[in-house]
Amino acid sequence: MKTLITNIKALLQTEKEEARNKVSGKNMASLPVIEDAFLYIEEGLIKDFGSMKDFASGPLATLAGNPDVEKIDAEGRMVMPAFCDSHTHIVYAGSREIEYIDKIRGLSYEEIAKKGGGILNSAKRLQEASEEELIEQAMGRLEEIKMLGTGAVEIKSGYGLTTESELKMLRVIKKLKELSPLTIKSTFLGAHAVPAEYKKNQEEYVKLVIEEMIPMVAGEGLADYIDVFCDRGFFTQEETDRILMAGVKHGLQPKLHANELDYSGGIQVGVKYNALSVDHLEFTGEEEIKALKASDTMPTLLPGAAFFLELEFPPARKMIDSGLPLAMASDYNPGSSPSGNMQLIMSLGCIKMKMIPEEVIHAVTLNGAYAMGVDEELGSIAHGKKANLIITKPISSYAFLPYAYGSDKVEKVIIEGKIQ
Ligand code: NIG
Ligand code: FE
């Protein structure tokens, strides 16, 4: 299948010959753009792109009259890479509005968790749900985020919390990889919370994760990455260290929940094990920035969760000004961020973390792709990358994307060359 998009008002996040794998520090303030552009897709991949001027005088001009080529006149609209949402928990059963009301009435996330709500509440429901039910619910969420512009998504386990149910979750994610056109990566998060029956013996649960779950998950090839919720009230730095060591031995690269509730040491232990990303990072100080600067780990901020839980936002400005790259993801989950809308995430990046539009666009495209290990195939407009694209509604400038918060600026989504 061949598709030609012409008269693109602005083609965003384009690569020159040498494609970048991520964008850091002050480079995040500039976004490569081709104005009045075309883009040509063949067999689901980006085959060529450039300015309309060059198109008219170049070898591709004949495509315009070729009946085998599907044509889209984008007049007034912009085209950009679809979002890469590198941190979600979209496989879950039911929802948790009841805790939302507790929260409105004044309970904190940790207080709700201590009452047996939170992750343990979702675990109970997930254990009772069948694979079919979980697939059906998750497919609905995938469809929803796709139409909001997401073209790649990472999905975690972590609502199973028994060997059987963790494997069930990961098998569901494996099935989603087959059923959904989106690019999906899966992460094993057995150490998401301590089940009630292990509350007095957390060490037993850590052992179960290390000695039973990790070998089985890796043995069945069910996960691309490993995660731990390394934070106050959940798993300590020392426990995280041992779990990651076991994961790495089984070929699972870490992607961590870190420093959301406290200076947990999560960032440092993530860096120690060469984590692909460390995520949340509300508690990031000088030492954490120093550790990240000496690493290849992508700091990933989840402003939806900080907003929903009313936490202090991570110091994004300070991190970028120190030369770090930043990714942003939705954290779509029933407890701390029941939304997978990456357009809203961009707005929160600008409004609450003082990032400029260019920076947030990098954070949800190429840097997001890096944070989920798909930067070679997605995240920017480059020859040979997958044609996972957004065609915007007519907009005055790309700053309109984060500016008009809460309204959907996506007109069409293209996944591997196909209009959705
Ligand atoms: O990323 N922080 C830990 N885990 C999830 C929340 C999961 C839940 O509350 O169900 C998060 O925010
Ligand atoms: Fe999360």
Short mmCIF file of C-alpha atoms and ligand atoms in Angstrom, two decimals:
data_model
loop_
_atom_site.label_atom_id
_atom_site.label_comp_id
_atom_site.label_asym_id
_atom_site.label_seq_id
_atom_site.Cartn_x
_atom_site.Cartn_y
_atom_site.Cartn_z
CA MET A 1 0.00 0.00 0.00
CA LYS A 2 1.20 3.48 -0.93
CA THR A 3 0.04 6.79 0.52
CA LEU A 4 1.05 10.32 -0.38
CA ILE A 5 0.30 13.23 1.94
CA THR A 6 0.71 16.65 0.33
CA ASN A 7 0.34 20.30 1.33
CA ILE A 8 1.26 19.64 4.96
CA LYS A 9 1.34 23.01 6.71
CA ALA A 10 4.21 21.81 8.95
CA LEU A 11 5.82 18.38 9.24
CA LEU A 12 7.13 18.13 12.81
CA GLN A 13 10.04 16.22 14.34
CA THR A 14 11.89 15.43 11.12
CA GLU A 15 15.32 13.77 10.98
CA LYS A 16 18.20 14.70 8.71
CA GLU A 17 20.52 11.90 7.45
CA GLU A 18 21.81 10.94 10.92
CA ALA A 19 18.70 10.14 13.00
CA ARG A 20 18.85 11.08 16.71
CA ASN A 21 17.92 8.53 19.39
CA LYS A 22 16.91 11.16 21.99
CA VAL A 23 17.07 14.91 22.57
CA SER A 24 18.62 16.45 25.71
CA GLY A 25 19.00 19.77 27.53
CA LYS A 26 18.86 22.92 25.48
CA ASN A 27 18.40 20.95 22.25
CA MET A 28 14.91 20.18 23.51
CA ALA A 29 13.99 23.81 22.84
CA SER A 30 14.33 23.42 19.09
CA LEU A 31 12.06 21.24 17.02
CA PRO A 32 13.01 20.28 13.47
CA VAL A 33 10.15 21.28 11.17
CA ILE A 34 9.61 21.32 7.41
CA GLU A 35 6.98 23.83 6.36
CA ASP A 36 4.75 23.22 3.33
CA ALA A 37 5.79 19.59 3.18
CA PHE A 38 4.91 16.21 1.68
CA LEU A 39 5.31 12.70 3.10
CA TYR A 40 5.24 9.44 1.18
CA ILE A 41 4.49 6.03 2.76
CA GLU A 42 5.14 2.59 1.27
CA GLU A 43 4.34 -0.75 2.96
CA GLY A 44 3.70 0.93 6.31
CA LEU A 45 7.03 2.74 6.40
CA ILE A 46 8.07 6.34 5.78
CA LYS A 47 9.68 6.22 2.35
CA ASP A 48 10.30 9.91 1.70
CA PHE A 49 9.45 13.40 2.89
CA GLY A 50 10.51 16.97 2.20
CA SER A 51 9.22 20.31 1.03
CA MET A 52 6.46 20.63 -1.58
CA LYS A 53 8.84 22.72 -3.70
CA ASP A 54 11.25 19.79 -3.99
CA PHE A 55 8.38 17.37 -4.50
CA ALA A 56 7.08 19.18 -7.58
CA SER A 57 10.48 19.15 -9.27
CA GLY A 58 11.67 15.76 -7.94
CA PRO A 59 11.26 12.10 -9.00
CA LEU A 60 8.20 11.55 -6.78
CA ALA A 61 6.07 14.12 -8.68
CA THR A 62 4.63 11.33 -10.88
CA LEU A 63 3.04 9.75 -7.75
CA ALA A 64 0.44 12.51 -7.78
CA GLY A 65 -1.13 11.04 -10.93
CA ASN A 66 -0.67 7.36 -10.00
CA PRO A 67 -4.05 5.70 -9.30
CA ASP A 68 -2.41 3.05 -7.07
CA VAL A 69 -1.36 5.70 -4.58
CA GLU A 70 -3.83 6.80 -1.91
CA LYS A 71 -3.72 10.60 -1.62
CA ILE A 72 -4.34 12.87 1.31
CA ASP A 73 -4.39 16.62 0.84
CA ALA A 74 -3.49 17.88 4.32
CA GLU A 75 -4.09 21.54 3.53
CA GLY A 76 -3.77 23.60 6.72
CA ARG A 77 -3.03 20.60 8.88
CA MET A 78 0.18 19.49 10.52
CA VAL A 79 1.68 16.02 10.53
CA MET A 80 3.78 14.65 13.37
CA PRO A 81 4.89 11.26 14.75
CA ALA A 82 2.18 9.54 16.81
CA PHE A 83 2.80 9.68 20.56
CA CYS A 84 4.96 7.03 22.23
CA ASP A 85 3.40 6.47 25.66
CA SER A 86 6.22 4.71 27.50
CA HIS A 87 4.48 4.03 30.86
CA THR A 88 0.95 2.66 31.32
CA HIS A 89 -1.00 0.09 33.31
CA ILE A 90 -3.94 -0.29 30.90
CA VAL A 91 -4.65 -3.95 31.67
CA TYR A 92 -6.94 -3.76 34.70
CA ALA A 93 -10.41 -4.84 35.74
CA GLY A 94 -13.08 -2.31 36.64
CA SER A 95 -12.32 1.16 37.95
CA ARG A 96 -11.81 2.89 41.30
CA GLU A 97 -14.11 5.92 41.46
CA ILE A 98 -14.84 5.08 45.07
CA GLU A 99 -11.24 5.93 46.01
CA TYR A 100 -11.51 9.07 43.94
CA ILE A 101 -14.29 10.17 46.26
CA ASP A 102 -12.20 9.21 49.33
CA LYS A 103 -9.47 11.36 47.86
CA ILE A 104 -11.80 14.31 47.30
CA ARG A 105 -12.83 13.94 50.95
CA GLY A 106 -9.20 14.28 52.00
CA LEU A 107 -7.45 10.88 52.10
CA SER A 108 -3.99 10.66 50.52
CA TYR A 109 -2.86 8.00 48.01
CA GLU A 110 -0.84 6.28 50.76
CA GLU A 111 -3.76 6.38 53.23
CA ILE A 112 -6.06 4.82 50.65
CA ALA A 113 -3.46 2.10 49.98
CA LYS A 114 -3.11 1.40 53.73
CA LYS A 115 -6.89 0.86 53.96
CA GLY A 116 -6.57 -2.00 51.44
CA GLY A 117 -7.57 0.21 48.53
CA GLY A 118 -5.24 1.24 45.79
CA ILE A 119 -3.19 -1.35 43.94
CA LEU A 120 -4.46 -4.18 46.19
CA ASN A 121 -8.05 -3.30 45.28
CA SER A 122 -7.20 -3.60 41.57
CA ALA A 123 -5.30 -6.84 42.25
CA LYS A 124 -8.35 -8.45 43.84
CA ARG A 125 -10.51 -7.58 40.85
CA LEU A 126 -7.88 -8.67 38.36
CA GLN A 127 -7.43 -12.03 40.05
CA GLU A 128 -11.17 -12.65 39.64
CA ALA A 129 -11.33 -11.55 35.98
CA SER A 130 -10.87 -13.89 33.03
CA GLU A 131 -8.29 -13.29 30.32
CA GLU A 132 -11.12 -12.60 27.87
CA GLU A 133 -12.62 -9.89 30.08
CA LEU A 134 -9.23 -8.26 30.57
CA ILE A 135 -8.51 -8.32 26.83
CA GLU A 136 -11.86 -6.79 26.02
CA GLN A 137 -11.46 -3.95 28.51
CA ALA A 138 -7.86 -3.26 27.52
CA MET A 139 -8.71 -3.28 23.80
CA GLY A 140 -11.29 -0.57 24.47
CA ARG A 141 -8.63 1.55 26.17
CA LEU A 142 -6.14 0.93 23.36
CA GLU A 143 -8.71 2.04 20.81
CA GLU A 144 -9.40 5.16 22.87
CA ILE A 145 -5.74 6.19 23.14
CA LYS A 146 -5.07 5.37 19.49
CA MET A 147 -7.74 7.83 18.36
CA LEU A 148 -6.19 10.45 20.68
CA GLY A 149 -2.90 10.04 18.82
CA THR A 150 -0.92 7.31 20.55
CA GLY A 151 0.94 4.97 18.20
CA ALA A 152 3.08 3.00 20.67
CA VAL A 153 2.48 2.04 24.26
CA GLU A 154 4.25 0.23 27.07
CA ILE A 155 1.99 -1.84 29.34
CA LYS A 156 2.91 -3.19 32.78
CA SER A 157 1.73 -6.14 34.81
CA GLY A 158 1.52 -5.51 38.57
CA TYR A 159 -2.15 -6.01 39.37
CA GLY A 160 -1.67 -9.78 39.60
CA LEU A 161 0.62 -10.04 42.63
CA THR A 162 0.51 -13.85 42.57
CA THR A 163 2.58 -15.89 40.15
CA GLU A 164 -0.53 -17.15 38.40
CA SER A 165 -2.16 -13.75 38.03
CA GLU A 166 1.03 -11.95 37.01
CA LEU A 167 1.47 -14.54 34.25
CA LYS A 168 -2.18 -14.07 33.30
CA MET A 169 -1.66 -10.31 32.94
CA LEU A 170 1.45 -10.75 30.84
CA ARG A 171 -0.31 -13.29 28.59
CA VAL A 172 -3.08 -10.74 28.12
CA ILE A 173 -0.48 -8.14 27.09
CA LYS A 174 1.02 -10.69 24.67
CA LYS A 175 -2.42 -11.17 23.12
CA LEU A 176 -2.88 -7.38 22.85
CA LYS A 177 0.37 -7.25 20.85
CA GLU A 178 -1.27 -9.57 18.33
CA LEU A 179 -4.69 -7.91 18.29
CA SER A 180 -3.82 -4.20 18.30
CA PRO A 181 -2.13 -2.34 15.45
CA LEU A 182 -0.18 -0.27 18.02
CA THR A 183 3.43 -1.12 18.82
CA ILE A 184 3.35 -2.56 22.36
CA LYS A 185 6.11 -3.35 24.86
CA SER A 186 5.42 -5.30 28.05
CA THR A 187 6.93 -4.88 31.49
CA PHE A 188 6.86 -7.28 34.44
CA LEU A 189 5.93 -5.36 37.62
CA GLY A 190 5.44 -8.15 40.18
CA ALA A 191 6.92 -5.80 42.81
CA HIS A 192 4.15 -3.20 42.49
CA ALA A 193 2.72 -3.65 46.00
CA VAL A 194 3.01 -6.16 48.83
CA PRO A 195 -0.08 -8.43 48.95
CA ALA A 196 -1.99 -8.35 52.26
CA GLU A 197 -0.96 -11.92 53.20
CA TYR A 198 2.73 -10.89 53.05
CA LYS A 199 2.32 -7.61 54.94
CA LYS A 200 4.12 -9.00 57.97
CA ASN A 201 6.69 -10.75 55.84
CA GLN A 202 7.60 -8.56 52.89
CA GLU A 203 10.86 -10.50 52.47
CA GLU A 204 8.86 -13.64 51.55
CA TYR A 205 7.14 -11.76 48.75
CA VAL A 206 10.43 -10.33 47.45
CA LYS A 207 11.76 -13.90 47.38
CA LEU A 208 8.70 -15.07 45.48
CA VAL A 209 9.28 -12.37 42.86
CA ILE A 210 12.96 -13.22 42.55
CA GLU A 211 12.90 -16.98 42.78
CA GLU A 212 9.62 -17.90 41.14
CA MET A 213 8.06 -15.09 39.14
CA ILE A 214 11.12 -13.72 37.30
CA PRO A 215 12.35 -17.13 36.07
CA MET A 216 8.85 -18.06 34.86
CA VAL A 217 8.19 -14.71 33.18
CA ALA A 218 11.57 -14.79 31.44
CA GLY A 219 11.23 -18.49 30.64
CA GLU A 220 7.98 -17.89 28.77
CA GLY A 221 9.41 -14.77 27.10
CA LEU A 222 6.48 -12.73 28.41
CA ALA A 223 8.18 -9.43 29.25
CA ASP A 224 10.46 -6.97 27.51
CA TYR A 225 11.34 -5.10 30.72
CA ILE A 226 11.23 -5.32 34.52
CA ASP A 227 9.88 -2.69 36.92
CA VAL A 228 9.68 -2.20 40.72
CA PHE A 229 7.72 0.45 42.66
CA CYS A 230 10.73 1.71 44.60
CA ASP A 231 9.19 4.16 47.04
CA ARG A 232 8.24 4.87 50.62
CA GLY A 233 5.69 2.32 51.81
CA PHE A 234 6.29 -0.02 48.85
CA PHE A 235 9.74 -1.51 48.03
CA THR A 236 13.05 -0.30 49.48
CA GLN A 237 16.18 0.56 47.53
CA GLU A 238 17.81 -2.63 48.81
CA GLU A 239 14.88 -4.84 47.77
CA THR A 240 14.74 -3.10 44.41
CA ASP A 241 18.45 -3.74 43.95
CA ARG A 242 18.00 -7.48 44.45
CA ILE A 243 14.94 -7.71 42.23
CA LEU A 244 16.62 -5.80 39.41
CA MET A 245 19.77 -7.91 39.72
CA ALA A 246 17.64 -11.04 39.23
CA GLY A 247 15.76 -9.44 36.34
CA VAL A 248 18.92 -8.36 34.57
CA LYS A 249 20.35 -11.88 34.97
CA HIS A 250 17.27 -13.11 33.11
CA GLY A 251 17.73 -10.58 30.33
CA LEU A 252 15.12 -8.03 31.49
CA GLN A 253 16.26 -4.40 31.37
CA PRO A 254 14.78 -2.22 34.15
CA LYS A 255 12.24 0.58 33.79
CA LEU A 256 11.51 1.82 37.30
CA HIS A 257 8.83 3.55 39.35
CA ALA A 258 11.02 5.85 41.42
CA ASN A 259 10.98 8.89 43.71
CA GLU A 260 7.25 9.61 43.47
CA LEU A 261 6.61 9.78 47.21
CA ASP A 262 10.08 10.42 48.63
CA TYR A 263 13.82 10.48 47.90
CA SER A 264 13.63 6.69 47.67
CA GLY A 265 17.03 5.91 46.13
CA GLY A 266 15.10 4.56 43.15
CA ILE A 267 16.83 6.82 40.66
CA GLN A 268 20.27 5.73 41.85
CA VAL A 269 19.45 2.01 41.82
CA GLY A 270 17.88 2.38 38.36
CA VAL A 271 21.01 4.04 37.04
CA LYS A 272 23.15 1.33 38.68
CA TYR A 273 21.35 -1.33 36.62
CA ASN A 274 21.35 0.74 33.43
CA ALA A 275 17.57 1.22 33.49
CA LEU A 276 16.08 2.27 30.20
CA SER A 277 14.01 4.79 32.14
CA VAL A 278 13.21 5.90 35.69
CA ASP A 279 9.69 7.25 36.01
CA HIS A 280 7.67 9.70 38.18
CA LEU A 281 10.60 11.58 39.82
CA GLU A 282 8.66 14.11 41.88
CA PHE A 283 11.52 13.88 44.42
CA THR A 284 14.55 14.73 42.32
CA GLY A 285 17.41 16.75 43.82
CA GLU A 286 21.01 17.55 42.92
CA GLU A 287 22.28 14.06 43.66
CA GLU A 288 19.63 12.41 41.52
CA ILE A 289 20.34 14.80 38.64
CA LYS A 290 24.04 14.03 38.93
CA ALA A 291 23.39 10.27 38.78
CA LEU A 292 21.11 10.67 35.74
CA LYS A 293 23.62 12.87 33.94
CA ALA A 294 26.22 10.13 34.12
CA SER A 295 23.83 7.55 32.61
CA ASP A 296 21.91 6.55 29.49
CA THR A 297 18.68 6.29 31.52
CA MET A 298 15.74 8.39 30.31
CA PRO A 299 14.10 10.41 33.11
CA THR A 300 10.37 10.07 32.48
CA LEU A 301 7.79 12.35 34.05
CA LEU A 302 4.13 11.41 34.54
CA PRO A 303 2.40 14.75 35.12
CA GLY A 304 -1.05 13.11 34.91
CA ALA A 305 -0.35 11.23 38.16
CA ALA A 306 1.13 14.30 39.89
CA PHE A 307 -1.95 16.29 38.82
CA PHE A 308 -4.47 13.63 39.86
CA LEU A 309 -2.82 12.98 43.23
CA GLU A 310 -2.05 16.67 43.76
CA LEU A 311 1.64 16.04 44.29
CA GLU A 312 4.38 18.60 43.92
CA PHE A 313 5.38 18.36 40.23
CA PRO A 314 8.85 17.09 39.31
CA PRO A 315 11.46 19.81 38.69
CA ALA A 316 11.33 19.48 34.90
CA ARG A 317 12.82 22.91 34.23
CA LYS A 318 15.80 22.25 36.47
CA MET A 319 16.36 18.85 34.87
CA ILE A 320 16.33 20.17 31.30
CA ASP A 321 18.47 23.17 32.26
CA SER A 322 21.00 20.72 33.75
CA GLY A 323 21.32 19.11 30.34
CA LEU A 324 19.10 16.06 30.88
CA PRO A 325 16.67 14.63 28.32
CA LEU A 326 13.05 14.19 29.48
CA ALA A 327 10.25 11.92 28.34
CA MET A 328 6.62 12.20 29.43
CA ALA A 329 4.06 9.42 29.61
CA SER A 330 0.42 9.06 30.71
CA ASP A 331 0.74 6.40 33.46
CA TYR A 332 -2.82 5.42 32.41
CA ASN A 333 -4.09 3.36 35.40
CA PRO A 334 -7.23 3.17 37.56
CA GLY A 335 -5.67 4.66 40.71
CA SER A 336 -3.37 7.57 40.06
CA SER A 337 -4.04 8.58 36.46
CA PRO A 338 -7.21 7.28 34.86
CA SER A 339 -6.50 8.91 31.50
CA GLY A 340 -4.26 8.01 28.57
CA ASN A 341 -4.67 11.33 26.81
CA MET A 342 -1.17 12.36 25.72
CA GLN A 343 -2.45 15.70 24.41
CA LEU A 344 -3.42 16.56 27.97
CA ILE A 345 -0.01 15.35 29.19
CA MET A 346 1.60 17.90 26.84
CA SER A 347 -0.57 20.67 28.31
CA LEU A 348 0.33 19.65 31.88
CA GLY A 349 4.03 19.66 30.90
CA CYS A 350 3.69 23.27 29.76
CA ILE A 351 1.30 24.59 32.39
CA LYS A 352 2.52 22.80 35.52
CA MET A 353 6.19 22.12 34.71
CA LYS A 354 7.04 25.20 32.63
CA MET A 355 8.21 23.26 29.62
CA ILE A 356 7.86 25.01 26.26
CA PRO A 357 5.87 23.44 23.39
CA GLU A 358 9.01 22.21 21.58
CA GLU A 359 10.16 20.46 24.76
CA VAL A 360 6.88 18.70 25.39
CA ILE A 361 6.69 17.52 21.79
CA HIS A 362 10.16 15.94 22.13
CA ALA A 363 9.09 14.40 25.44
CA VAL A 364 6.05 12.59 23.99
CA THR A 365 7.59 11.52 20.67
CA LEU A 366 11.30 10.69 20.29
CA ASN A 367 12.22 10.69 23.99
CA GLY A 368 9.14 8.58 24.73
CA ALA A 369 10.23 6.16 22.02
CA TYR A 370 13.69 5.92 23.63
CA ALA A 371 12.11 5.27 27.06
CA MET A 372 10.36 2.19 25.67
CA GLY A 373 13.19 0.99 23.42
CA VAL A 374 11.56 1.78 20.07
CA ASP A 375 13.52 4.87 19.01
CA GLU A 376 14.97 3.09 15.98
CA GLU A 377 11.51 2.44 14.54
CA LEU A 378 9.29 5.23 15.90
CA GLY A 379 9.20 8.69 17.49
CA SER A 380 10.33 10.88 14.60
CA ILE A 381 9.89 11.38 10.87
CA ALA A 382 12.78 9.48 9.33
CA HIS A 383 13.31 7.31 6.26
CA GLY A 384 12.43 3.70 7.07
CA LYS A 385 10.65 4.39 10.37
CA LYS A 386 7.11 3.09 10.86
CA ALA A 387 4.46 5.43 9.47
CA ASN A 388 2.67 5.93 12.82
CA LEU A 389 1.46 9.48 12.39
CA ILE A 390 -0.96 12.13 13.54
CA ILE A 391 -2.67 14.48 11.12
CA THR A 392 -3.88 17.40 13.20
CA LYS A 393 -7.05 19.39 12.74
CA PRO A 394 -6.37 22.77 11.09
CA ILE A 395 -4.30 24.63 13.72
CA SER A 396 -2.53 27.96 13.71
CA SER A 397 0.83 26.73 15.07
CA TYR A 398 2.20 23.66 16.84
CA ALA A 399 2.05 25.56 20.14
CA PHE A 400 -1.74 25.25 19.76
CA LEU A 401 -1.38 21.53 20.62
CA PRO A 402 -0.55 22.02 24.32
CA TYR A 403 -2.26 25.43 24.49
CA ALA A 404 -5.84 24.32 23.75
CA TYR A 405 -5.87 21.96 26.73
CA GLY A 406 -8.61 19.38 26.94
CA SER A 407 -9.71 19.67 23.33
CA ASP A 408 -8.85 16.99 20.80
CA LYS A 409 -6.63 18.39 18.07
CA VAL A 410 -6.12 15.06 16.28
CA GLU A 411 -8.07 14.66 13.05
CA LYS A 412 -6.62 11.42 11.69
CA VAL A 413 -4.31 8.75 13.01
CA ILE A 414 -2.22 6.60 10.69
CA ILE A 415 -0.71 3.37 12.03
CA GLU A 416 1.83 1.54 9.88
CA GLY A 417 0.51 3.38 6.87
CA LYS A 418 -3.17 2.68 7.50
CA ILE A 419 -5.72 5.36 8.34
CA GLN A 420 -7.53 4.30 11.54
O1 NIG B 1 2.32 4.60 38.47
N1 NIG B 1 2.95 4.41 41.54
C1 NIG B 1 2.64 3.21 41.42
N2 NIG B 1 1.81 2.65 40.55
C2 NIG B 1 0.87 3.32 39.75
C3 NIG B 1 -0.43 3.45 40.44
C4 NIG B 1 -1.19 2.23 40.36
C5 NIG B 1 -2.50 2.29 41.05
O2 NIG B 1 -2.74 3.11 41.94
O3 NIG B 1 -3.29 1.42 40.69
C6 NIG B 1 1.43 4.63 39.28
O4 NIG B 1 1.00 5.71 39.71
FE FE B 2 2.90 3.69 36.94
#
